[in-house]
Amino acid sequence: MKSVALFFALLVVSMALSVCLGARNFSPAEVFDVLLGRSDLPAPHQTILMEIRLPRTLLAVMAGGALAVAGVVMQGLFRNPLAEPAIVGVSAGGAFGAVLALAMGWATTLLTLPLAAMAGSVLCTLMAFAVSVRGGRASIVALLLGGMAVNSLAGAATSMVMMSSSHFLLRDMLGWLMGTLDARTWAHVKVSAPFILGGFAGALLLARRLDLLAQGEEVAASLGVDLGRLRVWAIAVACALAGSAVAVCGIIGFVGLVVPHILRGIVGPSHGRLAAASFAGGALLLLLADLGTRVLPVASNLRLGILTAFLGVPFFLYLLRRSAGKENYA
Amino acid sequence: VRLVAALALAAACLLTWEALQVGPLPDFEPTRLSSAAPPARRVASLAAEADEMVLELAGPGRMVCATYMSSIHDASNVVELAKLVGVKISNIAQVEPIVLLEPDLVVVNDFNRPEALFLMEQAGLRVHRLRYPRSIEDVRSNLIHLGRALGEEGAAARWVSEIDGVSHECRARTRGRPRIRTLVLSGSLWAEGEGTLVDDLIRTAGGENVMAEGSRVVSPEEIIFMNPEAVVLTESGLNLFQGDPALASLPARKFVVPWRDSQPPTQYVIRAIRSWAVRLHPEAFAGWK
């Protein structure tokens, strides 16, 4: 429990840093004065704090936390440490929805882009899930294979739309596909918050059943876990969490894979504690990555998804290497 | 765990109501800002065509930033002037650095994200949006509106008059002559079709666009099937043509232009009309460069 509290304490410190640092640095006293409405800073500077940095910081926390908790749920469901939300098509579907909205010119209002991405995520997850159901029960192997097929399909459709788009739109599309928290508003926070908080609550409520599933399907079933219902709820929770994060931030890889892994070694395998710690850990990772995109000297073209991939890929390869020593992947 | 879950669920329910209240963004019309406002003295350009227009209408001394595109020779006609602008913006979606430059006018185009424009307006910045031109008339309109916002109506009017003059003369000199079947490839094999600035340029210069439908990537087979008499293409397009034996054998006249001249949405449209007309109908424009 102490380690979970430590992660939340680190998260609070990082949130303070994220609000204070940027193109112009603000002191904590200046931030408090603005928050309390008694600041004499110029109005544009107050706007930067209240309308740009605060929503951006909150979105980084929510999206990072959501992706990590979705990873906990997927790894628990598949009983595989290499599982993450993207394997059932959440990210590829979100990418297709967003790219299509940009290509068709629908993304002229604040919410059409996130809503299109969300719709793509949900649609692809439903497709992957639908092909996995046999006789009223979802097969894990079929879900995995269905997810791979849907990922390929959505990837091909995204490429097709991009190939048919002018170079003006391509820059927008690529920016979104690399993940970003630039120009995010309170509206993005408001739209994603219900899904993320609801998904987090769902993950916590599923935790005990995922703990039992970790003992094996037969054991879990003999202890009263309805495996079919658990799979449906777990997929729904992971889709709400990861889909809403993808909808407001674009594609951000490896948070859902890396964070639960690191934290499992620290807080243990209990899914309740792991979900809570992963929320803080994922939020911390994304917050620091976003801060990096804003304050690093080379950051003008460094996007969020690129930074998290730089952090995540070496760890993923390390995991593969370590697993290869214990299991036969041939 | 159940207590935290219950609290998260309650917060989610409360925030659902907030989410339902989120409305659409206001639209940003060029005319909305320019008429009554004083001429801008500190202009932030966040679009490549705005770099060209503002730099030559108002001068670098009145610009607080330009886009990174203004430093690229193949993409911009104002590289030398742009060197006098201290700040180059590469990520136009980052609003903070732009707000801190304290511009009194931000010039954007249709491809700037609406959420970034929304935040700039919230920070009290005047935002002037250039419409992406789909015809020479649209370029004229952008120049007139931007000239007004900058207090440089006279200079803008001179350019508009020059556009009208060149267009009129080209139409007059090519009247009665056969239309040259022309294909314009910007980038590699991206063909500009009906309803684009390029389409209007081709027609004004005395040609006929063989890409009758919308703009898209075309295959070498399609190009051969279209059988254009003239192809306007960029350096990368030429490399593709030379590398493909079938395309290389196409009898069409090939004109290589820098990328910045393949569809110039600014005052440089004047140069494009002239040079395309001369190349398509050299006999009708003797003495023109």
Coordinates of C-alpha atoms in Angstrom, one line a residue:
Chain A
M1 CA 0.0 0.0 0.0
K2 CA 2.9 2.3 0.8
S3 CA 4.3 1.9 -2.8
V4 CA 0.9 2.9 -4.2
A5 CA 0.8 6.0 -2.0
L6 CA 4.4 6.8 -3.2
F7 CA 3.3 6.6 -6.8
F8 CA 0.4 9.0 -6.1
A9 CA 2.7 11.4 -4.3
L10 CA 5.1 11.4 -7.3
L11 CA 2.1 11.9 -9.5
V12 CA 1.1 15.1 -7.6
V13 CA 4.6 16.5 -7.8
S14 CA 4.8 15.8 -11.5
M15 CA 1.4 17.4 -12.0
A16 CA 2.7 20.5 -10.3
L17 CA 5.8 20.5 -12.5
S18 CA 3.6 20.1 -15.6
V19 CA 1.6 23.1 -14.7
C20 CA 4.6 25.2 -13.8
L21 CA 7.0 24.4 -16.7
G22 CA 6.6 25.2 -20.4
A23 CA 7.2 27.9 -22.9
R24 CA 7.1 30.3 -19.9
N25 CA 7.8 29.0 -16.4
F26 CA 5.5 30.0 -13.6
S27 CA 6.4 29.8 -9.9
P28 CA 4.1 27.7 -7.6
A29 CA 3.0 31.0 -5.9
E30 CA 2.0 32.5 -9.3
V31 CA 0.0 29.3 -10.1
F32 CA -1.8 29.4 -6.8
D33 CA -2.7 33.1 -7.2
V34 CA -4.2 32.4 -10.6
L35 CA -6.1 29.4 -9.3
L36 CA -7.5 31.6 -6.4
G37 CA -8.4 34.4 -8.8
R38 CA -6.2 37.0 -7.2
S39 CA -3.3 37.1 -9.7
D40 CA -2.0 40.2 -11.4
L41 CA -0.3 38.3 -14.2
P42 CA -1.3 39.5 -17.7
A43 CA -4.5 37.9 -19.0
P44 CA -2.8 35.8 -21.7
H45 CA -0.5 34.3 -19.1
Q46 CA -3.5 33.4 -16.9
T47 CA -5.2 31.9 -20.0
I48 CA -2.1 29.8 -20.6
L49 CA -2.3 28.4 -17.1
M50 CA -6.1 28.0 -16.8
E51 CA -7.1 27.1 -20.4
I52 CA -4.0 25.3 -21.8
R53 CA -1.8 23.8 -19.1
L54 CA -4.4 22.7 -16.6
P55 CA -6.6 20.7 -19.1
R56 CA -3.5 19.4 -20.7
T57 CA -2.1 18.1 -17.4
L58 CA -5.4 16.6 -16.4
L59 CA -5.7 14.9 -19.8
A60 CA -2.2 13.5 -19.5
V61 CA -3.1 12.0 -16.1
M62 CA -6.4 10.6 -17.3
A63 CA -5.1 9.2 -20.6
G64 CA -1.9 7.7 -19.2
G65 CA -3.8 6.2 -16.3
A66 CA -6.5 4.8 -18.6
L67 CA -4.0 3.2 -20.9
A68 CA -2.1 1.6 -18.1
V69 CA -5.3 0.3 -16.4
A70 CA -6.5 -1.1 -19.7
G71 CA -3.2 -2.9 -19.9
V72 CA -3.8 -4.4 -16.5
V73 CA -7.2 -5.7 -17.5
M74 CA -6.0 -7.1 -20.8
Q75 CA -3.0 -8.8 -19.3
G76 CA -5.3 -10.3 -16.6
L77 CA -7.9 -11.4 -19.1
F78 CA -5.4 -13.0 -21.5
R79 CA -3.1 -14.2 -18.6
N80 CA -0.3 -13.0 -20.8
P81 CA 2.2 -10.3 -19.8
L82 CA 2.6 -9.2 -23.4
A83 CA -1.1 -8.3 -23.8
E84 CA -2.2 -4.7 -24.2
P85 CA -5.4 -2.9 -25.4
A86 CA -4.1 -2.6 -29.0
I87 CA -4.3 -6.3 -29.6
V88 CA -8.1 -6.2 -29.9
G89 CA -8.0 -3.3 -32.4
V90 CA -8.7 -0.4 -30.1
S91 CA -5.7 1.7 -31.3
A92 CA -6.0 0.7 -35.0
G93 CA -9.7 1.4 -35.0
G94 CA -9.2 4.8 -33.3
A95 CA -6.6 5.6 -35.9
F96 CA -8.9 4.7 -38.7
G97 CA -11.8 6.7 -37.3
A98 CA -9.7 9.8 -36.8
V99 CA -7.9 9.7 -40.2
L100 CA -11.3 9.2 -41.9
A101 CA -12.8 12.2 -40.0
L102 CA -9.8 14.3 -41.1
A103 CA -10.0 13.1 -44.7
M104 CA -13.7 13.7 -45.0
G105 CA -13.5 17.2 -43.6
W106 CA -15.7 16.3 -40.6
A107 CA -13.1 17.4 -38.0
T108 CA -14.0 21.0 -38.1
T109 CA -15.6 21.1 -34.7
L110 CA -14.0 20.4 -31.3
L111 CA -15.5 17.0 -30.8
T112 CA -15.9 15.3 -34.1
L113 CA -12.3 14.0 -34.2
P114 CA -12.4 12.4 -30.7
L115 CA -15.9 11.0 -31.3
A116 CA -14.9 9.5 -34.7
A117 CA -11.8 7.9 -33.1
M118 CA -13.9 6.6 -30.3
A119 CA -16.4 5.1 -32.8
G120 CA -13.5 3.5 -34.7
S121 CA -12.1 1.9 -31.5
V122 CA -15.5 0.6 -30.4
L123 CA -16.3 -0.8 -33.9
C124 CA -13.0 -2.6 -34.2
T125 CA -13.2 -4.1 -30.7
L126 CA -16.8 -5.3 -31.4
M127 CA -15.7 -6.9 -34.6
A128 CA -12.8 -8.7 -32.9
F129 CA -15.1 -9.8 -30.1
A130 CA -17.9 -10.9 -32.4
V131 CA -15.7 -13.3 -34.4
S132 CA -14.4 -14.8 -31.1
V133 CA -17.9 -15.9 -29.8
R134 CA -18.8 -19.5 -30.3
G135 CA -22.0 -20.9 -28.8
G136 CA -22.4 -17.9 -26.6
R137 CA -18.9 -18.1 -25.2
A138 CA -15.9 -16.0 -26.2
S139 CA -12.7 -17.9 -27.0
I140 CA -9.5 -16.2 -25.9
V141 CA -7.5 -17.6 -28.8
A142 CA -10.2 -16.6 -31.3
L143 CA -10.3 -13.1 -29.8
L144 CA -6.5 -12.8 -30.2
L145 CA -6.6 -13.9 -33.8
G146 CA -9.7 -11.8 -34.5
G147 CA -7.9 -8.8 -33.0
M148 CA -4.9 -9.4 -35.3
A149 CA -7.2 -9.6 -38.3
V150 CA -9.1 -6.5 -37.4
N151 CA -5.8 -4.6 -36.7
S152 CA -4.6 -5.5 -40.1
L153 CA -7.9 -4.5 -41.7
A154 CA -8.0 -1.1 -39.9
G155 CA -4.3 -0.5 -40.7
A156 CA -4.9 -1.1 -44.4
A157 CA -8.0 1.1 -44.4
T158 CA -6.0 3.9 -42.6
S159 CA -3.2 3.6 -45.2
M160 CA -5.7 3.7 -48.0
V161 CA -7.4 6.9 -46.7
M162 CA -3.9 8.5 -46.1
M163 CA -2.8 7.6 -49.6
S164 CA -5.9 9.4 -51.0
S165 CA -5.3 12.5 -49.0
S166 CA -3.5 15.7 -49.9
H167 CA -0.2 16.5 -48.2
F168 CA -1.9 19.3 -46.2
L169 CA -4.0 16.7 -44.5
L170 CA -1.2 14.2 -44.2
R171 CA 0.6 16.4 -41.7
D172 CA -2.5 16.6 -39.5
M173 CA -3.0 12.8 -39.8
L174 CA 0.6 11.9 -38.9
G175 CA 0.5 14.3 -36.0
W176 CA -2.5 12.6 -34.6
L177 CA -1.1 9.1 -35.3
M178 CA 2.0 10.0 -33.3
G179 CA 0.0 11.1 -30.3
T180 CA -0.2 14.6 -29.0
L181 CA -1.7 16.7 -26.2
D182 CA -1.2 20.0 -28.1
A183 CA -4.2 22.3 -28.1
R184 CA -6.4 20.2 -25.9
T185 CA -9.2 22.0 -24.1
W186 CA -11.5 21.5 -21.2
A187 CA -14.0 20.1 -23.6
H188 CA -11.6 17.2 -24.3
V189 CA -11.3 16.6 -20.5
K190 CA -15.1 16.7 -20.1
V191 CA -15.7 14.2 -22.9
S192 CA -13.2 11.7 -21.9
A193 CA -13.6 11.8 -18.1
P194 CA -16.8 9.8 -17.8
F195 CA -15.4 6.9 -19.8
I196 CA -12.1 6.9 -18.0
L197 CA -13.5 7.2 -14.5
G198 CA -16.2 4.7 -15.3
G199 CA -13.7 2.3 -16.9
F200 CA -11.4 2.7 -13.9
A201 CA -14.3 1.8 -11.6
G202 CA -15.1 -1.2 -13.8
A203 CA -11.5 -2.4 -13.6
L204 CA -11.5 -2.2 -9.9
L205 CA -14.8 -4.1 -9.7
L206 CA -13.4 -6.8 -12.0
A207 CA -10.1 -7.1 -10.0
R208 CA -11.1 -10.0 -7.7
R209 CA -12.4 -12.1 -10.6
L210 CA -9.2 -11.4 -12.6
D211 CA -7.2 -12.5 -9.5
L212 CA -9.2 -15.8 -9.5
L213 CA -8.7 -16.2 -13.3
A214 CA -5.0 -15.9 -12.8
Q215 CA -5.2 -19.3 -11.0
G216 CA -6.5 -20.9 -14.2
E217 CA -9.8 -21.0 -16.0
E218 CA -11.0 -24.2 -14.3
V219 CA -10.1 -22.9 -10.8
A220 CA -11.9 -19.6 -11.5
A221 CA -15.0 -21.4 -12.9
S222 CA -15.1 -23.8 -9.9
L223 CA -14.9 -20.7 -7.6
G224 CA -18.0 -19.2 -9.2
V225 CA -16.6 -16.9 -11.8
D226 CA -18.7 -16.7 -15.0
L227 CA -15.9 -16.7 -17.5
G228 CA -18.1 -15.6 -20.5
R229 CA -19.5 -12.6 -18.6
L230 CA -16.0 -11.7 -17.3
R231 CA -14.6 -11.6 -20.8
V232 CA -17.4 -9.3 -22.0
W233 CA -17.0 -6.9 -19.2
A234 CA -13.2 -6.9 -19.3
I235 CA -13.2 -6.1 -23.1
A236 CA -15.8 -3.4 -22.5
V237 CA -13.8 -1.8 -19.7
A238 CA -10.5 -2.0 -21.7
C239 CA -12.3 -0.5 -24.7
A240 CA -13.8 2.4 -22.7
L241 CA -10.5 3.2 -21.1
A242 CA -8.1 2.9 -24.1
G243 CA -10.7 4.1 -26.6
S244 CA -11.3 7.3 -24.8
A245 CA -7.5 7.9 -24.3
V246 CA -6.9 7.3 -27.9
A247 CA -9.8 9.6 -28.9
V248 CA -8.3 12.6 -27.1
C249 CA -4.5 12.0 -27.4
G250 CA -4.1 9.9 -30.6
I251 CA -2.0 6.7 -30.7
I252 CA 0.2 6.3 -27.7
G253 CA 2.0 3.0 -27.6
F254 CA 3.5 0.9 -24.8
V255 CA 2.0 2.6 -21.8
G256 CA -0.5 -0.2 -21.4
L257 CA 2.3 -2.8 -21.7
V258 CA 5.2 -1.3 -19.8
V259 CA 3.5 0.2 -16.7
P260 CA 1.6 -2.8 -15.4
H261 CA 4.9 -4.9 -15.9
I262 CA 7.0 -2.6 -13.9
L263 CA 4.5 -2.2 -11.1
R264 CA 3.6 -5.9 -10.9
G265 CA 7.1 -6.4 -9.5
I266 CA 6.6 -3.6 -7.0
V267 CA 3.0 -3.9 -5.7
G268 CA 2.4 -7.6 -6.5
P269 CA 0.0 -9.4 -8.7
S270 CA -3.3 -8.4 -7.0
H271 CA -5.3 -6.7 -9.8
G272 CA -7.0 -4.2 -7.4
R273 CA -3.7 -2.8 -6.1
L274 CA -2.1 -3.2 -9.5
A275 CA -4.9 -1.2 -11.2
A276 CA -4.6 1.6 -8.7
A277 CA -0.8 1.7 -8.9
S278 CA -0.9 1.5 -12.7
F279 CA -3.3 4.4 -12.9
A280 CA -0.7 6.5 -11.1
G281 CA 2.2 5.0 -13.0
G282 CA 0.7 5.4 -16.4
A283 CA -0.3 9.0 -15.6
L284 CA 3.2 9.7 -14.4
L285 CA 4.8 8.3 -17.5
L286 CA 2.5 10.2 -19.9
L287 CA 2.8 13.4 -17.9
L288 CA 6.6 13.3 -17.9
A289 CA 6.7 12.4 -21.6
D290 CA 4.4 15.3 -22.4
L291 CA 6.6 17.6 -20.3
G292 CA 9.5 16.3 -22.4
T293 CA 7.8 17.3 -25.6
R294 CA 7.3 20.8 -24.2
V295 CA 10.6 21.6 -22.5
L296 CA 13.3 19.5 -24.2
P297 CA 15.5 21.6 -26.6
V298 CA 14.8 19.1 -29.5
A299 CA 11.1 18.9 -28.7
S300 CA 9.6 20.9 -31.6
N301 CA 9.0 17.7 -33.6
L302 CA 9.1 15.2 -30.7
R303 CA 5.6 13.9 -30.2
L304 CA 4.1 12.1 -27.3
G305 CA 3.8 8.7 -29.0
I306 CA 7.4 8.9 -30.1
L307 CA 8.7 9.6 -26.6
T308 CA 6.6 6.8 -25.0
A309 CA 7.8 4.4 -27.7
F310 CA 11.4 5.4 -27.1
L311 CA 10.9 4.5 -23.4
G312 CA 8.7 1.4 -24.1
V313 CA 10.4 -0.4 -27.0
P314 CA 13.7 -1.1 -25.2
F315 CA 11.7 -2.5 -22.2
F316 CA 9.5 -4.6 -24.5
L317 CA 12.6 -6.1 -26.2
Y318 CA 14.1 -6.8 -22.7
L319 CA 10.8 -8.6 -21.8
L320 CA 10.9 -10.7 -25.0
R321 CA 14.6 -11.5 -24.4
R322 CA 13.9 -12.6 -20.8
S323 CA 10.8 -14.6 -21.8
A324 CA 12.7 -16.3 -24.6
G325 CA 15.0 -17.9 -22.0
K326 CA 12.1 -19.5 -20.2
E327 CA 9.7 -20.5 -22.9
N328 CA 9.9 -21.9 -26.4
Y329 CA 8.6 -19.2 -28.9
A330 CA 9.5 -21.2 -31.9
Chain B
V1 CA -11.2 -1.1 -3.7
R2 CA -15.0 -1.1 -3.7
L3 CA -15.1 2.4 -2.1
V4 CA -12.6 3.8 -4.7
A5 CA -14.6 2.1 -7.5
A6 CA -17.9 3.6 -6.1
L7 CA -16.4 7.1 -6.0
A8 CA -15.0 6.8 -9.5
L9 CA -18.4 5.7 -10.8
A10 CA -20.2 8.5 -9.0
A11 CA -17.7 11.1 -10.5
A12 CA -18.2 9.5 -14.0
C13 CA -22.0 9.9 -13.7
L14 CA -21.6 13.5 -12.6
L15 CA -19.2 14.3 -15.4
T16 CA -21.4 12.7 -18.0
W17 CA -23.8 15.7 -17.6
E18 CA -20.9 18.1 -18.1
A19 CA -19.8 16.2 -21.3
L20 CA -23.3 16.5 -22.7
Q21 CA -23.1 20.3 -22.4
V22 CA -20.0 20.6 -24.7
G23 CA -21.0 22.4 -27.8
P24 CA -19.4 22.9 -31.2
L25 CA -16.7 25.5 -31.9
P26 CA -17.5 28.9 -33.4
D27 CA -16.5 29.2 -37.0
F28 CA -13.7 31.6 -37.9
E29 CA -14.6 33.9 -40.8
P30 CA -11.9 36.2 -42.2
T31 CA -14.3 39.1 -42.5
R32 CA -15.3 38.8 -38.8
L33 CA -12.2 40.4 -37.5
S34 CA -10.7 42.6 -40.2
S35 CA -13.1 45.5 -40.8
A36 CA -13.1 47.6 -37.7
A37 CA -9.9 46.5 -36.0
P38 CA -6.7 48.7 -36.3
P39 CA -4.0 47.5 -38.6
A40 CA -1.9 44.7 -37.1
R41 CA 1.7 45.6 -36.0
R42 CA 2.8 42.2 -34.5
V43 CA 1.7 39.5 -36.9
A44 CA 2.2 35.8 -36.2
S45 CA 2.0 33.7 -39.4
L46 CA 1.0 30.0 -38.9
A47 CA 0.6 29.1 -42.5
A48 CA 3.1 28.9 -45.4
E49 CA 1.0 31.1 -47.7
A50 CA 0.5 33.6 -44.9
D51 CA 4.4 33.8 -44.6
E52 CA 4.6 34.9 -48.3
M53 CA 1.7 37.3 -48.2
V54 CA 2.4 39.0 -44.8
L55 CA 6.2 39.2 -45.4
E56 CA 5.7 41.1 -48.7
L57 CA 2.6 43.1 -47.7
A58 CA 3.7 44.2 -44.2
G59 CA 7.4 43.4 -44.1
P60 CA 9.5 41.3 -41.7
G61 CA 9.6 44.1 -39.1
R62 CA 5.9 43.6 -38.4
M63 CA 6.1 39.8 -38.0
V64 CA 6.8 38.1 -34.6
C65 CA 7.0 34.6 -36.2
A66 CA 6.8 32.7 -39.5
T67 CA 6.4 29.0 -40.1
Y68 CA 9.5 26.7 -40.6
M69 CA 8.3 26.3 -44.3
S70 CA 9.5 29.9 -44.9
S71 CA 13.1 28.6 -44.5
I72 CA 12.8 25.9 -47.2
H73 CA 13.9 27.0 -50.7
D74 CA 11.7 24.5 -52.5
A75 CA 8.6 25.4 -50.5
S76 CA 8.8 29.2 -50.1
N77 CA 9.3 32.2 -52.3
V78 CA 10.4 34.4 -49.4
V79 CA 13.3 32.6 -47.9
E80 CA 15.6 35.6 -47.8
L81 CA 13.0 37.9 -46.3
A82 CA 12.0 35.3 -43.8
K83 CA 15.6 35.2 -42.4
L84 CA 14.8 38.6 -40.9
V85 CA 12.0 37.0 -38.8
G86 CA 13.5 35.8 -35.5
V87 CA 11.1 33.0 -34.6
K88 CA 10.2 30.0 -36.8
I89 CA 7.3 27.9 -35.7
S90 CA 7.4 24.2 -36.6
N91 CA 4.6 22.8 -34.4
I92 CA 1.7 25.1 -35.2
A93 CA -0.6 23.2 -32.7
Q94 CA 1.4 24.4 -29.7
V95 CA -0.5 27.5 -28.6
E96 CA 1.6 28.6 -25.6
P97 CA 4.7 29.9 -27.5
I98 CA 2.4 31.8 -29.9
V99 CA 0.5 33.5 -27.0
L100 CA 3.7 34.5 -25.4
L101 CA 4.9 36.3 -28.5
E102 CA 2.0 38.7 -27.9
P103 CA 0.9 39.1 -31.5
D104 CA -2.0 41.4 -32.3
L105 CA -3.0 39.3 -35.3
V106 CA -2.5 35.5 -35.9
V107 CA -2.9 34.5 -39.6
V108 CA -3.9 30.8 -40.1
N109 CA -5.5 28.7 -42.8
D110 CA -8.1 26.0 -43.1
F111 CA -5.5 23.4 -42.1
N112 CA -4.8 24.8 -38.6
R113 CA -6.7 22.7 -36.0
P114 CA -9.9 24.3 -34.8
E115 CA -9.0 23.6 -31.2
A116 CA -5.8 25.6 -31.5
L117 CA -7.7 28.5 -32.9
F118 CA -10.2 28.2 -30.1
L119 CA -7.5 28.4 -27.5
M120 CA -5.9 31.4 -29.3
E121 CA -9.2 33.3 -29.2
Q122 CA -9.6 32.4 -25.5
A123 CA -6.2 34.0 -24.9
G124 CA -7.5 37.2 -26.5
L125 CA -5.7 36.9 -29.8
R126 CA -7.2 38.1 -33.1
V127 CA -7.3 35.2 -35.5
H128 CA -7.5 35.8 -39.3
R129 CA -8.2 32.7 -41.3
L130 CA -7.2 32.4 -45.0
R131 CA -9.5 30.2 -46.9
Y132 CA -7.7 27.4 -48.8
P133 CA -8.0 28.7 -52.4
R134 CA -9.8 26.6 -54.9
S135 CA -9.6 29.2 -57.7
I136 CA -7.8 32.3 -58.6
E137 CA -10.8 34.3 -57.4
D138 CA -10.2 32.7 -53.9
V139 CA -6.5 34.0 -54.0
R140 CA -7.8 37.5 -54.8
S141 CA -10.3 37.3 -51.9
N142 CA -7.6 36.2 -49.4
L143 CA -5.3 39.0 -50.5
I144 CA -8.0 41.6 -50.2
H145 CA -9.1 40.5 -46.7
L146 CA -5.5 40.1 -45.4
G147 CA -4.5 43.5 -46.9
R148 CA -7.4 45.0 -44.9
A149 CA -6.4 43.3 -41.7
L150 CA -2.8 44.6 -42.1
G151 CA -3.8 48.1 -43.2
E152 CA -2.1 47.4 -46.5
E153 CA -5.2 47.6 -48.8
G154 CA -3.2 49.5 -51.5
A155 CA -0.5 46.9 -51.9
A156 CA -3.1 44.1 -51.9
A157 CA -5.2 45.9 -54.5
R158 CA -2.2 46.3 -56.8
W159 CA -1.6 42.6 -56.7
V160 CA -5.2 41.8 -57.3
S161 CA -5.2 44.2 -60.2
E162 CA -2.0 42.5 -61.6
I163 CA -3.7 39.0 -61.2
D164 CA -6.7 40.3 -63.1
G165 CA -4.6 41.9 -65.8
V166 CA -2.4 38.8 -66.4
S167 CA -5.5 36.5 -66.3
H168 CA -7.4 38.7 -68.8
E169 CA -4.4 38.9 -71.2
C170 CA -3.8 35.1 -71.1
R171 CA -7.4 34.4 -71.9
A172 CA -7.4 37.0 -74.7
R173 CA -4.2 35.6 -76.3
T174 CA -5.3 32.0 -76.1
R175 CA -8.8 32.6 -77.3
G176 CA -9.6 30.5 -80.4
R177 CA -6.4 28.4 -79.9
P178 CA -6.7 24.6 -79.2
R179 CA -6.7 23.9 -75.5
I180 CA -3.5 22.1 -74.5
R181 CA -4.4 18.8 -72.6
T182 CA -2.4 19.3 -69.4
L183 CA -1.7 17.2 -66.3
V184 CA -0.2 18.8 -63.1
L185 CA 1.5 16.5 -60.7
S186 CA 2.4 18.1 -57.3
G187 CA 4.6 16.0 -55.1
S188 CA 5.2 12.6 -56.7
L189 CA 2.1 11.3 -58.6
W190 CA -0.6 13.5 -56.9
A191 CA -2.8 14.9 -59.7
E192 CA -4.8 18.0 -59.2
G193 CA -8.3 17.7 -60.5
E194 CA -11.5 19.7 -61.0
G195 CA -12.4 22.4 -58.5
T196 CA -8.8 23.2 -57.5
L197 CA -6.6 26.3 -57.9
V198 CA -4.4 24.3 -60.3
D199 CA -7.5 23.5 -62.5
D200 CA -8.3 27.2 -62.7
L201 CA -4.6 28.0 -63.5
I202 CA -4.5 25.5 -66.3
R203 CA -7.7 26.9 -67.9
T204 CA -6.5 30.5 -67.5
A205 CA -3.1 29.6 -69.1
G206 CA -5.0 28.2 -72.1
G207 CA -5.0 24.5 -71.2
E208 CA -7.5 21.8 -70.3
N209 CA -7.0 19.7 -67.2
V210 CA -6.9 16.0 -68.2
M211 CA -7.7 15.1 -64.6
A212 CA -11.4 15.7 -64.9
E213 CA -12.4 14.2 -61.6
G214 CA -11.2 15.1 -58.0
S215 CA -7.5 15.2 -56.9
R216 CA -5.8 11.9 -56.1
V217 CA -2.7 9.8 -56.7
V218 CA -2.7 8.5 -60.2
S219 CA -0.9 5.4 -61.5
P220 CA 1.6 5.5 -64.5
E221 CA -1.0 3.5 -66.5
E222 CA -3.6 6.1 -65.9
I223 CA -1.2 8.9 -67.0
I224 CA -0.5 7.0 -70.2
F225 CA -4.2 6.5 -70.7
M226 CA -4.9 10.2 -70.2
N227 CA -2.3 11.0 -72.8
P228 CA -1.6 14.6 -71.8
E229 CA 0.2 17.0 -74.2
A230 CA 1.9 18.8 -71.4
V231 CA 2.8 17.7 -67.9
V232 CA 3.8 20.2 -65.1
L233 CA 5.7 18.4 -62.4
T234 CA 8.1 18.9 -59.5
E235 CA 11.6 17.5 -59.2
S236 CA 10.4 14.3 -57.4
G237 CA 7.8 13.8 -60.1
L238 CA 10.5 14.1 -62.8
N239 CA 12.6 11.4 -61.1
L240 CA 9.6 9.1 -61.2
F241 CA 9.0 9.9 -64.8
Q242 CA 12.6 9.2 -65.8
G243 CA 12.8 6.0 -63.7
D244 CA 9.7 4.5 -65.4
P245 CA 10.3 3.5 -69.1
A246 CA 6.6 3.8 -70.0
L247 CA 6.3 7.3 -68.5
A248 CA 9.7 8.3 -70.0
S249 CA 8.4 7.4 -73.5
L250 CA 5.3 9.6 -73.1
P251 CA 5.4 12.2 -75.9
A252 CA 4.1 15.0 -73.6
R253 CA 6.1 18.2 -73.0
K254 CA 7.4 18.2 -69.4
F255 CA 7.8 21.3 -67.4
V256 CA 9.6 21.0 -64.1
V257 CA 8.7 23.7 -61.5
P258 CA 9.8 24.0 -57.9
W259 CA 7.2 22.7 -55.4
R260 CA 6.4 26.3 -54.4
D261 CA 5.3 27.1 -57.9
S262 CA 3.2 23.9 -58.5
Q263 CA 0.1 25.5 -56.8
P264 CA 1.0 28.9 -55.4
P265 CA -2.0 30.2 -53.2
T266 CA -0.5 33.7 -52.9
Q267 CA 0.6 36.7 -55.0
Y268 CA 3.0 34.3 -56.7
V269 CA 0.0 33.0 -58.6
I270 CA 0.8 35.8 -61.1
R271 CA 4.1 34.3 -61.9
A272 CA 2.5 30.8 -62.3
I273 CA -0.1 32.0 -64.7
R274 CA 2.5 33.8 -66.9
S275 CA 5.0 30.9 -66.9
W276 CA 2.4 28.2 -67.5
A277 CA 0.8 30.2 -70.3
V278 CA 4.2 30.8 -72.0
R279 CA 5.0 27.1 -71.8
L280 CA 1.6 25.8 -73.0
H281 CA 1.3 28.4 -75.9
P282 CA 4.9 29.7 -76.6
E283 CA 3.8 31.0 -80.0
A284 CA 1.1 33.2 -78.5
F285 CA 3.3 34.7 -75.9
A286 CA 6.4 35.7 -77.8
G287 CA 8.4 38.2 -75.8
W288 CA 7.0 37.0 -72.4
K289 CA 9.3 35.3 -70.0

